[in-house]
Tab-separated table of C-alpha atoms in Angstrom:
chain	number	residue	atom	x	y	z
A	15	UNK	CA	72.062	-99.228	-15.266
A	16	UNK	CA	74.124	-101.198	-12.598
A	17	UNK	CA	77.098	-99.557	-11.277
A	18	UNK	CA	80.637	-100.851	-10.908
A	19	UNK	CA	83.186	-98.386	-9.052
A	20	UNK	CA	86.935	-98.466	-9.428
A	21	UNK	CA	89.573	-97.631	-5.973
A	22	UNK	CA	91.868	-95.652	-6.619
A	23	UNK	CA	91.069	-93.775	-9.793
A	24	UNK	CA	94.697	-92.997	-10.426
A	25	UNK	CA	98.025	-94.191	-8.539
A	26	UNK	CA	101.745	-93.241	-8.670
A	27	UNK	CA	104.223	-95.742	-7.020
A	28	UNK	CA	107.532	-96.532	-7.154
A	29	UNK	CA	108.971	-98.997	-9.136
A	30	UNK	CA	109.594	-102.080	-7.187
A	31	UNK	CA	106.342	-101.765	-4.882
A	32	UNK	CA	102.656	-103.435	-5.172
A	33	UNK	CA	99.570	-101.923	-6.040
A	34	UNK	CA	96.004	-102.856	-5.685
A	35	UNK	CA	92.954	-101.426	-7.263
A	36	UNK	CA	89.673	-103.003	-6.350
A	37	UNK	CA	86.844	-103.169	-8.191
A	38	UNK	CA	83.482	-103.205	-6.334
A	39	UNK	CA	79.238	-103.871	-7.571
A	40	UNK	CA	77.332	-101.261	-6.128
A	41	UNK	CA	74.060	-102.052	-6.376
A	42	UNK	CA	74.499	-105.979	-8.255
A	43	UNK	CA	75.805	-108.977	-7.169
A	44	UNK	CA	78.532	-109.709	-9.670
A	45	UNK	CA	79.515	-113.685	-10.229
A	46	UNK	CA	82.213	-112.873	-12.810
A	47	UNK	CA	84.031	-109.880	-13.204
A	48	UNK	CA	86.576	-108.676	-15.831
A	49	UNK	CA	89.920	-106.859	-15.849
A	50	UNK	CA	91.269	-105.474	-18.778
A	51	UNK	CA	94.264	-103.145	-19.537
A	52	UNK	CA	94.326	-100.325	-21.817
A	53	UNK	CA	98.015	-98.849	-22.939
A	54	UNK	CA	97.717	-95.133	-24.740
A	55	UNK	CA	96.148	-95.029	-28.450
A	56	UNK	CA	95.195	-98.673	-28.120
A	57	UNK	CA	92.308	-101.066	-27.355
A	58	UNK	CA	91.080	-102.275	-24.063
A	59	UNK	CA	92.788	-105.976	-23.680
A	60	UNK	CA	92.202	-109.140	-21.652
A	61	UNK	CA	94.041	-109.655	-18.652
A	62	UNK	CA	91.808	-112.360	-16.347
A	63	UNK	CA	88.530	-113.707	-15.702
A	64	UNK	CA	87.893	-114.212	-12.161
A	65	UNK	CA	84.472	-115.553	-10.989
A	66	UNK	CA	83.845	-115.715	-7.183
A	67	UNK	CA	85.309	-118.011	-5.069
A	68	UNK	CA	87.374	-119.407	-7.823
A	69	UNK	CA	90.738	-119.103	-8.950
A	70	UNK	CA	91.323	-116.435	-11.782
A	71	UNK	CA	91.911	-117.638	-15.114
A	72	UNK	CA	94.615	-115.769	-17.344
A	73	UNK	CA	94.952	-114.607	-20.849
A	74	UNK	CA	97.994	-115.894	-22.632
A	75	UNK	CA	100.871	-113.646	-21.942
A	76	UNK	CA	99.745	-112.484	-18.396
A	77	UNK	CA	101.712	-113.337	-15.477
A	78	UNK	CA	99.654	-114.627	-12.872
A	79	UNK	CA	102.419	-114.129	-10.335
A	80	UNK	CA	102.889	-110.539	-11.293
A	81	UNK	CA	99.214	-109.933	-11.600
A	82	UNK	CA	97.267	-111.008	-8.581
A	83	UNK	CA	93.328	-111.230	-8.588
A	84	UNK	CA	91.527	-112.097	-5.974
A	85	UNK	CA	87.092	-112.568	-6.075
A	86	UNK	CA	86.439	-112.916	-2.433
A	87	UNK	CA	83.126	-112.438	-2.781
A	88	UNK	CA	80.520	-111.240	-5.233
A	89	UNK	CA	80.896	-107.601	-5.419
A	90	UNK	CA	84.268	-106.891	-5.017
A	91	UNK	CA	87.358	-108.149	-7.164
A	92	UNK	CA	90.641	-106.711	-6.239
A	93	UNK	CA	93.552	-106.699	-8.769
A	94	UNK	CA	97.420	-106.258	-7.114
A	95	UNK	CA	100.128	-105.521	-9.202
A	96	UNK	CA	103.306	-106.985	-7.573
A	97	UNK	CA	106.825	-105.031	-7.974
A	98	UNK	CA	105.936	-102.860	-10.108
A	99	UNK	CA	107.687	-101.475	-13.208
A	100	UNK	CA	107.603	-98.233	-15.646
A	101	UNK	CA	106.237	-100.789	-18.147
A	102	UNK	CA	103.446	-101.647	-15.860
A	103	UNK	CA	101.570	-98.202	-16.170
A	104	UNK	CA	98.599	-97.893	-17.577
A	105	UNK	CA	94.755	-97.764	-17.689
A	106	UNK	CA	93.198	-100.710	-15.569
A	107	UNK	CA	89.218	-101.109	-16.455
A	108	UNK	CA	87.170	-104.080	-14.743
A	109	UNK	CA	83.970	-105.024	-15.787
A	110	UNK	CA	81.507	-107.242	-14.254
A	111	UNK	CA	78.391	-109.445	-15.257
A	112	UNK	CA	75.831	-111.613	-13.500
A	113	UNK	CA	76.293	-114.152	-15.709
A	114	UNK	CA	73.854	-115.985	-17.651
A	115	UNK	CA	70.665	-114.466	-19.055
A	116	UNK	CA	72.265	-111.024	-19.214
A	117	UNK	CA	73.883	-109.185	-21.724
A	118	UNK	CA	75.046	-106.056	-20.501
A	119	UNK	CA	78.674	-105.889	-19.435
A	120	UNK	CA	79.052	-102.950	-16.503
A	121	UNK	CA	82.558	-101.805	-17.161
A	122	UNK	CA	84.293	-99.443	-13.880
A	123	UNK	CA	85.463	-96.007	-14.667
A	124	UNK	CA	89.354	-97.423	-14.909
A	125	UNK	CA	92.493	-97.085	-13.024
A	126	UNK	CA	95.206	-94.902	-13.883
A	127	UNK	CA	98.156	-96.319	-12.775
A	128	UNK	CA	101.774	-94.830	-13.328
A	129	UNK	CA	104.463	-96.033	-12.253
A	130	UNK	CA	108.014	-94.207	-11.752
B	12	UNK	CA	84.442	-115.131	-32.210
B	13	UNK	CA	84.012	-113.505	-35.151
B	14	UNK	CA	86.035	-109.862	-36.099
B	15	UNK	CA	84.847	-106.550	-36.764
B	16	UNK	CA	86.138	-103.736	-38.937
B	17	UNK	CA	85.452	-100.389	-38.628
B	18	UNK	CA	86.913	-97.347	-40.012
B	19	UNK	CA	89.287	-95.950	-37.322
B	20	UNK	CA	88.156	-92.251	-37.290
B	21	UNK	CA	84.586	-90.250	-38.575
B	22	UNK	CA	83.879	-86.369	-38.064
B	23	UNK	CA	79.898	-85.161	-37.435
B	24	UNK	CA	78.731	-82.162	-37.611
B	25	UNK	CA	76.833	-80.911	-33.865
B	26	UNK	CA	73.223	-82.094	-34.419
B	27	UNK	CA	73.438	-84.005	-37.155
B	28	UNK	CA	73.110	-88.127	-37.238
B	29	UNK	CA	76.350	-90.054	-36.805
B	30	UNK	CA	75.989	-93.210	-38.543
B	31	UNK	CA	78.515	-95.702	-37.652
B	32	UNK	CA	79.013	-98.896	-39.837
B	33	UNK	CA	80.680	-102.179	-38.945
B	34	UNK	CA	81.003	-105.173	-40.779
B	35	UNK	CA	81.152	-108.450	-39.094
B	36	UNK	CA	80.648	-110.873	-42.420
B	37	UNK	CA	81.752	-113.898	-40.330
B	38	UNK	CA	79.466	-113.560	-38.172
B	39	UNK	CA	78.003	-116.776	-36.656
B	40	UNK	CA	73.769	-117.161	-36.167
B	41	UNK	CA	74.079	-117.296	-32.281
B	42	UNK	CA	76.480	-113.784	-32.215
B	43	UNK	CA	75.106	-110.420	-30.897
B	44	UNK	CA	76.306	-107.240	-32.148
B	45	UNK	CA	77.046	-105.228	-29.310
B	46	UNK	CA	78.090	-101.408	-29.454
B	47	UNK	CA	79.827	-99.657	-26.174
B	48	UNK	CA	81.548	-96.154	-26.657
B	49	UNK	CA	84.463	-94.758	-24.592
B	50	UNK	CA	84.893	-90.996	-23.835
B	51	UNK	CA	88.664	-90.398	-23.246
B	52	UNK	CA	90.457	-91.985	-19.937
B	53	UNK	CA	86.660	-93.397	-18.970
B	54	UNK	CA	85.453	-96.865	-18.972
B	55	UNK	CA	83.248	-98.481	-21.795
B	56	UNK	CA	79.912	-97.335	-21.798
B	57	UNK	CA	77.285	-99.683	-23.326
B	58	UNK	CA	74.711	-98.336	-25.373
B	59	UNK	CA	72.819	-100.901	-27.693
B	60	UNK	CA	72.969	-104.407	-28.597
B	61	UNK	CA	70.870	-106.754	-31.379
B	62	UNK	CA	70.678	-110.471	-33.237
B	63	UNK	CA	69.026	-109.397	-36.448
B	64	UNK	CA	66.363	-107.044	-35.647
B	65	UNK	CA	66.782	-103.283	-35.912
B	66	UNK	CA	66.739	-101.781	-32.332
B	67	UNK	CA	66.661	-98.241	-30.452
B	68	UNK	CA	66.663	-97.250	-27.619
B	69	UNK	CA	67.219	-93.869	-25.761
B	70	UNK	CA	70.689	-93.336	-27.141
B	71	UNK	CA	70.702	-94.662	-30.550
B	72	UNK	CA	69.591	-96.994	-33.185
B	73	UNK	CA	71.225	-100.369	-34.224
B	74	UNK	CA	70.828	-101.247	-38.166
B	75	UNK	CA	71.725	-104.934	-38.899
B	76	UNK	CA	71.535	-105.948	-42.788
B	77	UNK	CA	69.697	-108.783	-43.308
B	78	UNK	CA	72.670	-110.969	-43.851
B	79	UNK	CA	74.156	-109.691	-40.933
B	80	UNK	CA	77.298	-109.137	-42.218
B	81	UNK	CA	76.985	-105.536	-41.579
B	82	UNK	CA	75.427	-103.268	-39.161
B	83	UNK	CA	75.427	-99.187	-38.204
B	84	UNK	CA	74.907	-97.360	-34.828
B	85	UNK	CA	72.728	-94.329	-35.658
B	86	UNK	CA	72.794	-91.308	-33.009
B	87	UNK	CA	70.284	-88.983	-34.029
B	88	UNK	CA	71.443	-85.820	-32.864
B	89	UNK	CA	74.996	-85.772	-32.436
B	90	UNK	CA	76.234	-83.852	-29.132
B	91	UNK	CA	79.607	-82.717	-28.288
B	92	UNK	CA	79.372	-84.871	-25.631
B	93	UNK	CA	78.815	-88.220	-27.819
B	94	UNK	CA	82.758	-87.600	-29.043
B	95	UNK	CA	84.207	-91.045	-27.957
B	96	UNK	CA	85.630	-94.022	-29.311
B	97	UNK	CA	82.770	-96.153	-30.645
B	98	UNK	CA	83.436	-100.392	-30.603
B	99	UNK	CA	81.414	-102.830	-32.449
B	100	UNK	CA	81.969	-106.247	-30.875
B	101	UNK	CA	80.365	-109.370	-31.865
B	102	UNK	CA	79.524	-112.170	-29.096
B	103	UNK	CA	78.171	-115.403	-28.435
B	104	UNK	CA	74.718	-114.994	-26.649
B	105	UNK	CA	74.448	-113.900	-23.092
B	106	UNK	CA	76.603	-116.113	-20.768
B	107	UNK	CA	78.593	-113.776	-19.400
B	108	UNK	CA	81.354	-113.674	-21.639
B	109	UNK	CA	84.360	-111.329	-21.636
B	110	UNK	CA	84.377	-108.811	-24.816
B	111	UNK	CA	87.141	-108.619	-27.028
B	112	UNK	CA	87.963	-105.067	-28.503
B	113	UNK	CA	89.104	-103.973	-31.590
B	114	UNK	CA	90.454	-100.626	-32.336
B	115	UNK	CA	87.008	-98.844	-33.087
B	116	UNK	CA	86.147	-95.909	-34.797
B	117	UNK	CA	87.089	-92.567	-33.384
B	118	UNK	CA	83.917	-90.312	-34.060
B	119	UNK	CA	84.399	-86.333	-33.772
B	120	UNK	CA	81.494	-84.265	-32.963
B	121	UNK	CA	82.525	-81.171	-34.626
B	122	UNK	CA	80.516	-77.545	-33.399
């Protein structure tokens, strides 16, 4: 299957600073792409949709100033966490599709970010 | 779209089939079941989708009732390695939709 690789795979930072994790399409060209958050013990959940060249579009309860996504171009998708805070840490997954006529989702290995 | 439930945690013996159920019973006639599994601090791993045929494919088998309110993932010959959380999701077609989890069903491959 289609690969989708995750930069870093784990962070520390202070509280207070930004962090970006990018999520890149090896070997696909991906028009939408997925990011998703995953606190211990629980489910992945829904943070944005971004497609390329288009504005993200946020789940309810996401802060779009706090949680910047960018989808410059169709195999990367870069996610920047702005000021940072302990209640910020967590796993960070994209995924990313082709879009229509395909069913398989390619999810990234995940981001582990922590931050003190 | 329509919700799953699964039962949150199953132990299988090494070698042994792990059948999985779900039940989706509002499930709508243009939703997929989809099942992805997650080994710990990894992302999702797909591994078998169907409308209302039985599938298979290298990793495992997808059982949907006839109603379709129900279905099971079958591996045949449960590793150590297939311990992971297992979600069923059910989705609209192919359009490149997100997927929404649910808590899933923990499965333990016991040696």
């Amino acid at each position: 299957g289609a690969v989708v690789s995750q930069h870093p795979s784990w962070v520390i930072c202070k509280s207070g600073t930004s962090v970006k994790i990018e999520c890149r399409s090896l070997d696909f060209q991906a028009t939408t792409m997925f990011w998703y958050r995953q606190f211990p013990k629980q489910s992945l959940m829904l943070m944005a949709t971004s497609n390329e060249g288009s504005k993200a579009t946020y789940e309810q309860g996401v802060e779009k100033d706090k949680f910047l996504i960018n989808h410059a171009s169709l195999t990367l998708s870069t996610l920047t966490v702005t000021s940072a805070h302990p209640e910020d840490s967590s796993f960070y997954i994209c995924s990313a599709t082709t879009g229509q006529g395909k069913h398989e989702q390619f999810f990234g290995p995940g981001t582990r970010l922590t931050v003190l | 779209d329509a919700k799953t439930t699964q039962p949150p945690s199953m132990d299988c013996a090494e070698g042994r089939a792990a059948n999985l159920p779900c039940n989706h019973s509002t499930i709508s006639g243009n939703e997929y079941v989809y099942w992805y599994r997650q080994i710990h601090s990894q992302g999702p791993q797909y591994i078998i989708h169907g409308l209302k045929n039985n599938e298979t494919n290298e990793m495992a088998s997808l059982i949907i009732t006839e109603d379709r309110k129900s279905s099971t993932l079958i591996l045949p010959h449960a590793t150590l390695r297939d311990t992971a959380v297992y979600y069923c999701i059910v989705r609209v077609g192919d359009y490149g939709q997100n997927f929404v989890f649910g808590p899933g069903t923990r499965l333990s491959v016991l040696p």
